[in-house]
Coordinates of C-alpha atoms and ligand atoms in Angstrom, one line a residue:
X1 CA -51.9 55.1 -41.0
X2 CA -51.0 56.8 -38.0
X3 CA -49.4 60.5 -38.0
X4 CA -46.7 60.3 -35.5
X5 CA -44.5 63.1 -34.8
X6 CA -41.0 63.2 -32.8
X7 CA -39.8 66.3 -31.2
X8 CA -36.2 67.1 -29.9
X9 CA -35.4 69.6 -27.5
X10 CA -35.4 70.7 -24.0
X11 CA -38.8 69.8 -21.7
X12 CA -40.5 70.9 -18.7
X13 CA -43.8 69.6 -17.0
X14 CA -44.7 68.9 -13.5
X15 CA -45.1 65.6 -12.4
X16 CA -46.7 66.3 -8.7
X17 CA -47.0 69.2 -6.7
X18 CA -43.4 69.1 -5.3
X19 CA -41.5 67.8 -8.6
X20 CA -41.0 69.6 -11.5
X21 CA -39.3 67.5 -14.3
X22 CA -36.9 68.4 -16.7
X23 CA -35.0 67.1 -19.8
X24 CA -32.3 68.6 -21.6
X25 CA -31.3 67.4 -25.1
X26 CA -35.3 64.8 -24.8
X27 CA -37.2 63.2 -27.5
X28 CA -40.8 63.5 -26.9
X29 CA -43.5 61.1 -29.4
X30 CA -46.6 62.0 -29.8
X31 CA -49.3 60.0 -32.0
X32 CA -52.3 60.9 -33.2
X33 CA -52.5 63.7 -30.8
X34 CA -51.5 61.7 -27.7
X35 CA -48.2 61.6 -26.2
X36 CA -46.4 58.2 -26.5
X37 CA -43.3 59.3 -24.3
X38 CA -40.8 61.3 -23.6
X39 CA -37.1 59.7 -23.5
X40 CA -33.5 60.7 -22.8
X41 CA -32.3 59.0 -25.6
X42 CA -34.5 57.8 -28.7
X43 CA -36.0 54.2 -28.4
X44 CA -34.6 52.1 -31.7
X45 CA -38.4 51.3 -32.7
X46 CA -38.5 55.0 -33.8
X47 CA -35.2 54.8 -35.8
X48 CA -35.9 56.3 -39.1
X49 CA -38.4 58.5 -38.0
X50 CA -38.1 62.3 -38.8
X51 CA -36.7 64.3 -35.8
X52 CA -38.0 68.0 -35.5
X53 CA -35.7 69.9 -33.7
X54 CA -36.8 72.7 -31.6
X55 CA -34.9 75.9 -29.6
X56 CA -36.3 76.7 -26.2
X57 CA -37.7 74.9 -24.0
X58 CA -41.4 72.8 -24.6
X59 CA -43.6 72.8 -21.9
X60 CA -47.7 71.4 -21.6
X61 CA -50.4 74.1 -22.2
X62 CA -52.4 75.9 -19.4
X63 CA -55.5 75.6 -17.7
X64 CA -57.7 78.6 -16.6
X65 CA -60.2 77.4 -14.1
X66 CA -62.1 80.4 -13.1
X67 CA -62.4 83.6 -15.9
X68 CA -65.4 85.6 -16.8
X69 CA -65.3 86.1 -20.8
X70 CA -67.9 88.9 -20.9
X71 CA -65.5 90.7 -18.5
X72 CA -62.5 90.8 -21.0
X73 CA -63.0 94.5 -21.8
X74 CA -63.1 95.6 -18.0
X75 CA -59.5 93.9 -17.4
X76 CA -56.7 96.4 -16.4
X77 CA -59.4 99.2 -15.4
X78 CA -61.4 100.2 -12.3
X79 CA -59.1 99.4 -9.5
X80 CA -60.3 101.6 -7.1
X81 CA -63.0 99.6 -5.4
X82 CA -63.5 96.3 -3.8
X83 CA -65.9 93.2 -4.2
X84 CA -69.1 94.6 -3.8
X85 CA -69.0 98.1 -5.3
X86 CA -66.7 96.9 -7.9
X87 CA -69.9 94.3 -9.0
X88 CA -72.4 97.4 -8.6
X89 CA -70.5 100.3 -10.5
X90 CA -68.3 98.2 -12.9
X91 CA -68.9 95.0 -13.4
X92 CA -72.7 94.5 -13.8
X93 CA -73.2 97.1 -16.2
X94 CA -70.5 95.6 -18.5
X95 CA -72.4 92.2 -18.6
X96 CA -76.0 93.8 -18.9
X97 CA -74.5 94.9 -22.0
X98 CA -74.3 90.9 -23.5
X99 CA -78.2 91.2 -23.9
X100 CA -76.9 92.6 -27.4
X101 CA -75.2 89.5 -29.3
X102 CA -73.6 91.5 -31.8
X103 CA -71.9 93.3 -28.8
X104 CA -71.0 89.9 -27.1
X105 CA -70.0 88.3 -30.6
X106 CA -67.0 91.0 -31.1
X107 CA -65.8 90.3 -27.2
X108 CA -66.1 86.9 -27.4
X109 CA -63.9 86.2 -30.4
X110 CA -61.5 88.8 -28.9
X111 CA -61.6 86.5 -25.8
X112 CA -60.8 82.9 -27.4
X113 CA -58.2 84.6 -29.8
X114 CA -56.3 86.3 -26.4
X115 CA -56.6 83.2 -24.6
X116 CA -55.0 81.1 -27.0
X117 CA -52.4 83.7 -27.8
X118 CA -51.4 83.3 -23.8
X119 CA -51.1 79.7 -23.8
X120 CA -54.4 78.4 -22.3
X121 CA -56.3 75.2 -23.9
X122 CA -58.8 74.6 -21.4
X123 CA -60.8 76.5 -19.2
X124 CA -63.8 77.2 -16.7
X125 CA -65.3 79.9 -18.3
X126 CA -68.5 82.0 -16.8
X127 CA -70.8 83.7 -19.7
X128 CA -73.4 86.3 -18.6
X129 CA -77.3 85.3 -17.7
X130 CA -78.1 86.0 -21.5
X131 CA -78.7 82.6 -23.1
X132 CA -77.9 83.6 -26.7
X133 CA -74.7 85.2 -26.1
X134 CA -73.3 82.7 -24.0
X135 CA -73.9 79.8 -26.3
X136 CA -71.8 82.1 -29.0
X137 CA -69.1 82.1 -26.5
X138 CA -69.8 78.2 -26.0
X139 CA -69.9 77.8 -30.2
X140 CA -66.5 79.6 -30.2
X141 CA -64.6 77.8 -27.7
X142 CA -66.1 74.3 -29.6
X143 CA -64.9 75.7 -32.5
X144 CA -61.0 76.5 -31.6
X145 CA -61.1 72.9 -30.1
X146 CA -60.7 74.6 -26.5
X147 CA -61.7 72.0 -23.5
X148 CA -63.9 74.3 -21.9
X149 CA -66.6 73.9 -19.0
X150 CA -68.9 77.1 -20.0
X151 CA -72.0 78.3 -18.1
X152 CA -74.8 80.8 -18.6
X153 CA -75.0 82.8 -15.1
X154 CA -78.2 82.4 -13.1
X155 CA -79.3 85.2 -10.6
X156 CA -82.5 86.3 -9.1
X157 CA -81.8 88.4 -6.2
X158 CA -79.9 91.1 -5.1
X159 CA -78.8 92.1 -9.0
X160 CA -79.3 95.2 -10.6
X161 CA -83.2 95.2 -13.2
X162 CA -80.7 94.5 -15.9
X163 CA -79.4 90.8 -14.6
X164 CA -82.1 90.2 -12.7
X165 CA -83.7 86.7 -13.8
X166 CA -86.9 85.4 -12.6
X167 CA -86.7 82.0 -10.5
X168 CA -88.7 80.0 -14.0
X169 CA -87.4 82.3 -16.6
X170 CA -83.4 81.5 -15.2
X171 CA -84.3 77.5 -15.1
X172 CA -86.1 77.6 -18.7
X173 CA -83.0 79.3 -19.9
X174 CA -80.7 77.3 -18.4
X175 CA -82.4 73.9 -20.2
X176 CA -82.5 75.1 -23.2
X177 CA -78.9 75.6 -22.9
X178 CA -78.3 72.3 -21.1
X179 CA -80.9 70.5 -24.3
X180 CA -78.5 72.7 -26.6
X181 CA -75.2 71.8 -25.6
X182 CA -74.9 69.0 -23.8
X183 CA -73.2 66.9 -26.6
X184 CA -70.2 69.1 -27.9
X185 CA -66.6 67.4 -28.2
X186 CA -64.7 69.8 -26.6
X187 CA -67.1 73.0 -25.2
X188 CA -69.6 71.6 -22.7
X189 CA -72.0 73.2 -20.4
X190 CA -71.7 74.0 -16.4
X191 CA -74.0 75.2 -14.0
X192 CA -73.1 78.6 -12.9
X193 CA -75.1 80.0 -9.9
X194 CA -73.2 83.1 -9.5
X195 CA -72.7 83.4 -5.7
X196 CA -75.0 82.5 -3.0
X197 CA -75.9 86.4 -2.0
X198 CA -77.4 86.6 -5.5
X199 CA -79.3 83.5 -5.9
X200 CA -82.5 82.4 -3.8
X201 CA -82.9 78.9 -2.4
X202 CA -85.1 78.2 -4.8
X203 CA -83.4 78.5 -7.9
X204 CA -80.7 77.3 -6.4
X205 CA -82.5 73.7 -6.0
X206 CA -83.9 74.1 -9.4
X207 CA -81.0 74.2 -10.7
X208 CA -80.2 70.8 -8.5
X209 CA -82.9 69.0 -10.0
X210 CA -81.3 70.0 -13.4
X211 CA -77.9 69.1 -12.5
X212 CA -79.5 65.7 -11.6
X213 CA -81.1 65.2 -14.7
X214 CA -78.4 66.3 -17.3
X215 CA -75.6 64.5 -15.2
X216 CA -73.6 68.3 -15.2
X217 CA -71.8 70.1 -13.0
X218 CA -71.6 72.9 -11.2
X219 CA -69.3 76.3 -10.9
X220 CA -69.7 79.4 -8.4
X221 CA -67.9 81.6 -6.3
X222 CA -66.8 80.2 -2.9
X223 CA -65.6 81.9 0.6
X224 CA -64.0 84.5 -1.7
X225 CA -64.2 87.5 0.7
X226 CA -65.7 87.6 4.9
X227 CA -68.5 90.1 3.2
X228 CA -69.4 87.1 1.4
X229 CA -69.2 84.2 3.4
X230 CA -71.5 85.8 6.1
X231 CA -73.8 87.4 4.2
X232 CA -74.3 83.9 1.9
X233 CA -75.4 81.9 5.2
X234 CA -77.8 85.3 6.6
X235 CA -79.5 84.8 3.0
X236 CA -79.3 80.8 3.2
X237 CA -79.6 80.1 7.1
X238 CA -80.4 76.3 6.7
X239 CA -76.7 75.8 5.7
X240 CA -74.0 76.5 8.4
X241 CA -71.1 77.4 5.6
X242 CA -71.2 78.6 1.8
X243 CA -70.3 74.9 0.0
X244 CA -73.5 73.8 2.4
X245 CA -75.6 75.6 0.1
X246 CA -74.9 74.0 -2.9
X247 CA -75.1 70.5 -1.4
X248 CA -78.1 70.9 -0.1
X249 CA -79.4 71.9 -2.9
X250 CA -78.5 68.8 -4.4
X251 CA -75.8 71.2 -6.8
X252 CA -73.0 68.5 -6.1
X253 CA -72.1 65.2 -7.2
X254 CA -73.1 65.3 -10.7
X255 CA -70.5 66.8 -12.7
X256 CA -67.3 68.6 -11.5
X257 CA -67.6 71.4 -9.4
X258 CA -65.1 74.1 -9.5
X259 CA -65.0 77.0 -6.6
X260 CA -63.4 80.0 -7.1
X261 CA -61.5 81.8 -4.8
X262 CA -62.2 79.6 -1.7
X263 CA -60.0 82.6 0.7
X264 CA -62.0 81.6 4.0
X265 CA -62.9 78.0 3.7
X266 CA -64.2 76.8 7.4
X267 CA -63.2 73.1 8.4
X268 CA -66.5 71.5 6.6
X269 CA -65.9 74.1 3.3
X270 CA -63.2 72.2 3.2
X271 CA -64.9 68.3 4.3
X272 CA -67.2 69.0 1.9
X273 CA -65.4 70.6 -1.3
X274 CA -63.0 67.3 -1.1
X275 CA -66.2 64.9 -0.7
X276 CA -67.3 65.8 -3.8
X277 CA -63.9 66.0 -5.7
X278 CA -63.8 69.7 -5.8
X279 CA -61.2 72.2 -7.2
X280 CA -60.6 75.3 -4.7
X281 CA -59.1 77.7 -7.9
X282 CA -57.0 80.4 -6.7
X283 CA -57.3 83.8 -8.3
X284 CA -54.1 85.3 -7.0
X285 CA -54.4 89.0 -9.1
X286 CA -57.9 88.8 -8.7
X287 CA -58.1 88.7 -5.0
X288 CA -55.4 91.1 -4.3
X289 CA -57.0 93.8 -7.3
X290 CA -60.7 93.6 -5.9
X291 CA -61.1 91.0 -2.8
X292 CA -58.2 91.7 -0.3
X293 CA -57.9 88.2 0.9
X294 CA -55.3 85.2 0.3
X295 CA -56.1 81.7 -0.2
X296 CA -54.6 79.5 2.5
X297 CA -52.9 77.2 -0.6
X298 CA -50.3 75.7 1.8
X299 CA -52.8 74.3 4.4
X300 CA -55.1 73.1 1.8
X301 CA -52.3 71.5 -0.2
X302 CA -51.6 69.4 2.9
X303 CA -55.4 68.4 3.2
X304 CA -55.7 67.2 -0.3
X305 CA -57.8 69.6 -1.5
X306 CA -57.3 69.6 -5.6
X307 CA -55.8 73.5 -6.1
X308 CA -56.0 75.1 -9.7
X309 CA -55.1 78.7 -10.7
X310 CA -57.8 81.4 -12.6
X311 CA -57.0 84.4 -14.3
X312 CA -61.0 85.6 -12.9
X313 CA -60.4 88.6 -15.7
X314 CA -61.4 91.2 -15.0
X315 CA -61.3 91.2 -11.4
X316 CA -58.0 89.9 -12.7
X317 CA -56.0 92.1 -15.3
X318 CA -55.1 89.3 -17.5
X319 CA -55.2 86.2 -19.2
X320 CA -52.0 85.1 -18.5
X321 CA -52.2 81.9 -16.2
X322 CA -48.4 81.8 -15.9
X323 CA -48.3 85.1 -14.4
X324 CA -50.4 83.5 -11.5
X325 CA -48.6 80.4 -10.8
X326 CA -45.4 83.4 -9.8
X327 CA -48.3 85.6 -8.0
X328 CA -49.1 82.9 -6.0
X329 CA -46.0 82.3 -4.9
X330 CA -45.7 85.3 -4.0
X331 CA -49.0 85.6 -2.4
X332 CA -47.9 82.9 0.0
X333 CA -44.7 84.8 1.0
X334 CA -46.8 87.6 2.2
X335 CA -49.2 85.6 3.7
X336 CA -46.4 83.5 5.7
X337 CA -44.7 87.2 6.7
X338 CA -48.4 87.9 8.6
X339 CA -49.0 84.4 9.6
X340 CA -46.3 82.9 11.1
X341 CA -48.0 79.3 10.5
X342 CA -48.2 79.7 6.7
X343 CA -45.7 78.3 4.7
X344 CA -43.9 79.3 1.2
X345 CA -45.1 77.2 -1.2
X346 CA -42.6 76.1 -3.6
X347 CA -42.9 76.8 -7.7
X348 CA -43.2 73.4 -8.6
X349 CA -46.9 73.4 -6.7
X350 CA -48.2 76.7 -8.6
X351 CA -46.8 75.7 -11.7
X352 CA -48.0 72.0 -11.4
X353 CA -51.5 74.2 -10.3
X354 CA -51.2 75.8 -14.1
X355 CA -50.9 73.0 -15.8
X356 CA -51.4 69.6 -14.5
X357 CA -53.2 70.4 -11.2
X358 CA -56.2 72.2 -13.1
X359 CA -55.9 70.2 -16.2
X360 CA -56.8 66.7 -14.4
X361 CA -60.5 68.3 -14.9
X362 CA -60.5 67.5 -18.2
X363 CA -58.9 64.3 -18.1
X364 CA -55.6 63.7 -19.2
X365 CA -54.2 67.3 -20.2
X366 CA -51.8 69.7 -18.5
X367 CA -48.6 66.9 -18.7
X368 CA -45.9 65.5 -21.4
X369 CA -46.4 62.7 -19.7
X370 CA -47.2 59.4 -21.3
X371 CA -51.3 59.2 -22.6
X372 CA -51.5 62.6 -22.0
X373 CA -53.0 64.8 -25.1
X374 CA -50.2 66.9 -26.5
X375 CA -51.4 70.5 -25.7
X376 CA -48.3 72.5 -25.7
X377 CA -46.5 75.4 -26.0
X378 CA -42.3 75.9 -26.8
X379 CA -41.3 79.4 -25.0
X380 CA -38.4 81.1 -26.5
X381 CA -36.3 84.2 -26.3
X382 CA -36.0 83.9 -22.4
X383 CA -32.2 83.2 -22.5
X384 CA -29.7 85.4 -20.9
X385 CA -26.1 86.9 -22.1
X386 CA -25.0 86.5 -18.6
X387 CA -26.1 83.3 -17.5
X388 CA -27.3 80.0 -18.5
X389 CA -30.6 79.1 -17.2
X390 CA -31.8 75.5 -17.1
X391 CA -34.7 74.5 -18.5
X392 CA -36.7 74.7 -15.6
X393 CA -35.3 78.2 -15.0
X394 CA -36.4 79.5 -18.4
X395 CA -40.0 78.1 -17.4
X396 CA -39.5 80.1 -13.9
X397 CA -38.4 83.1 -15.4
X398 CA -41.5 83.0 -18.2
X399 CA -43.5 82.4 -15.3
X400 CA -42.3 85.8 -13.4
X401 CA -41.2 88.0 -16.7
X402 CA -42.7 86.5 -19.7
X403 CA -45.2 87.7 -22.2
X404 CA -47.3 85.8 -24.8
X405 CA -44.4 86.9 -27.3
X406 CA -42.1 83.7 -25.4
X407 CA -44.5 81.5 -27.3
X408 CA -43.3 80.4 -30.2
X409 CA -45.2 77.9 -31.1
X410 CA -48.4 76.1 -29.9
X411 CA -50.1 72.6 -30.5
X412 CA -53.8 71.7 -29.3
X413 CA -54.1 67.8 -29.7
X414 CA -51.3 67.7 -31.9
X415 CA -52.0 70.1 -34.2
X416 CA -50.2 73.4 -34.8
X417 CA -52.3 76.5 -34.0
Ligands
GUN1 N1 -68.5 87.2 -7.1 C1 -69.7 87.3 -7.7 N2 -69.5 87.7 -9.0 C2 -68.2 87.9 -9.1 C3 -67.4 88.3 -10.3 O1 -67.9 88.6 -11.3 N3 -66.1 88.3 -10.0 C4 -65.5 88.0 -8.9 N4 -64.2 88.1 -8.7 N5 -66.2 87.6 -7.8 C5 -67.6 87.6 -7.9
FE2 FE1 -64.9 85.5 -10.6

């Protein structure tokens, strides 16, 4: 018997990165978890069928693709320093703390319950080095029937005593977490070299030869700030640009590989980000809180580089991902003030970025389109006494002036949550 479920209201989704549609008065079917379609006016062969009627406006869930979990208490705090400090006096100390599980276990169930609470159903999520605590955050993620990439962090150089990994010990760790969770329905592990500055070459091609072998993929930080692009090729001089690192050492083309920040992305970044399917993820709060740079979206957009949106807490201040798709936007209007070759981007591509850009990771998420799984959330209380807004305006407005409390309702494959 199959559960089938009919839904009438007022829905928005994007379908591309310049066309956002909307339907007023709509009838969307889902069954067994999948959407079946969404219609203007009811077919006849679901006459019969109960209707649920909903207020506000329905719109697909999010898609984080670059956050650290074990940073979720820092978020909002220690603003007053930049990349590299900011990893030395705030951030590192925070994660050495994950060496403790009971410590990580309290985080990391505040984590998946705030994520969920803001709309997000899948995600690219970094863990710590510490094997034990990641695979809780892994377990927990499986268990709320999150899509989620996860990885346990390797580094071996440059890192305060308390992160620092030996070049066997990281590689061990990282199989065992790779034999451990390589056949989960909805969590699944990613490699997670934590930027090239703090990773030697050799663990670096370890970790190719296991991305080889357990067909998995890879996640890291890429061309985030000029600090960091230079000083990854002066610690990896074979390579003549960050992405060269990981392709060399044999990092891509076995899973999906997911670069965050990607601010100062030379021509071959670029040739060979795309050449291997990667998503460039845009941490708009992130990068103007702690790296000072803005990703050239526009220009990538028009060379077909797939573009996703991150909430990187706690570099970023929250895990809103709506909030991102208006703060990149607005990024871009800054950026085109300074650079008079930038362009604007348009809301449709940073909400399509939220939602269906970052989603086509997973597969077929991040739309109410048809054979897409119905992740979704109905946003309410966004009306106005002075004005009516349009569907797609209510979305905009969430977008710029929202909280989590404009969710109403959510459903993850179907289901109510
Ligand atoms: N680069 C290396 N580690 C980090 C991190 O934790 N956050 C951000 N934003 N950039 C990084
Ligand atoms: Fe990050």
């Amino acid at each position: 018997m199959k559960d089938r479920r009919i839904f009438h209201g007022d829905f928005v989704y994007s379908k591309s990165f310049d066309r956002l549609v909307e339907y007023i008065g709509g009838y969307l079917v889902v069954t067994d978890g999948v959407i079946e379609g969404l219609f203007d006016r009811l077919p006849d062969e679901y006459d019969g069928l109960t209707i649920e009627d909903f207020s506000g406006v329905m719109i697909p869930a999010f898609s984080d693709l670059h956050v650290h979990a074990p940073q979720y208490p820092n978020r909002g705090i220690f603003t007053d320093a930049l990349l590299y400090d900011w990893l030395q006096k705030y951030t590192f100390p925070l994660e050495a703390r994950y060496a403790d599980p009971t410590f990580a276990r309290a985080v990391y169930d505040a984590f998946v319950d705030d994520l969920l609470r803001h709309g997000t159903m899948h995600a690219v999520v970094f863990g710590t080095i510490h094997e034990q605590s990641t695979g809780y955050l892994l377990e927990r993620l499986e268990e709320a029937g999150i899509d989620a990439y996860v990885g346990k962090v390797n580094m071996d150089t440059d890192s305060p005593e308390s992160l620092l990994e030996t070049v066997d010990g990281s590689l061990l760790a990282t199989e065992s977490f790779l034999d451990r969770y390589s056949s989960q329905n909805h969590a699944k592990p990613i490699l997670t070299p934590r930027f090239a500055p703090t990773c030697s070459q050799r663990l670096l091609t370890g970790l190719g030869k296991l991305a080889e072998k357990y067909g998995v993929g890879v996640q890291t930080h890429l061309v985030e700030s000029k600090w960091e692009a230079k000083e990854s090729v002066r610690r990896h001089p074979y390579a003549s640009c960050d992405t060269e690192i990981y392709e060399r050492a044999g990092l891509l083309g076995h899973g999906p590989f997911v670069g965050a920040h990607f601010i100062f992305p030379s021509d071959k970044d670029v040739r060979i980000l795309k050449k291997y399917d990667g998503y460039a993820v845009q941490c708009p709060d992130a990068t103007t809180n702690v790296i000072a740079g803005i990703m050239p979206s526009d220009s990538l957009a028009d060379r077909g580089v797939r573009l996703a949106l991150g909430s990187d807490v706690s570099a970023g201040q929250s895990l809103a991902i709506y909030r991102q798709a208006a703060s990149s936007v607005r990024l871009s209007k800054i950026k085109s003030f300074y650079e008079p070759d930038a362009r604007v981007i348009p809301f449709s591509q940073a909400f399509f970025a939220a939602t269906k850009g970052g989603g086509s990771l997973f597969g077929k998420v991040g739309s109410l389109e048809k054979g897409y799984s119905f992740d979704a959330l109905v946003l309410d209380g966004l009306s106005d006494p002075f004005l009516s807004l349009t569907p797609a305006q209510t979305v905009e407005r969430f977008c710029y002036a929202g909280d989590a409390t404009n969710i109403r309702a959510r459903y993850l494959r179907g289901k109510k949550i």
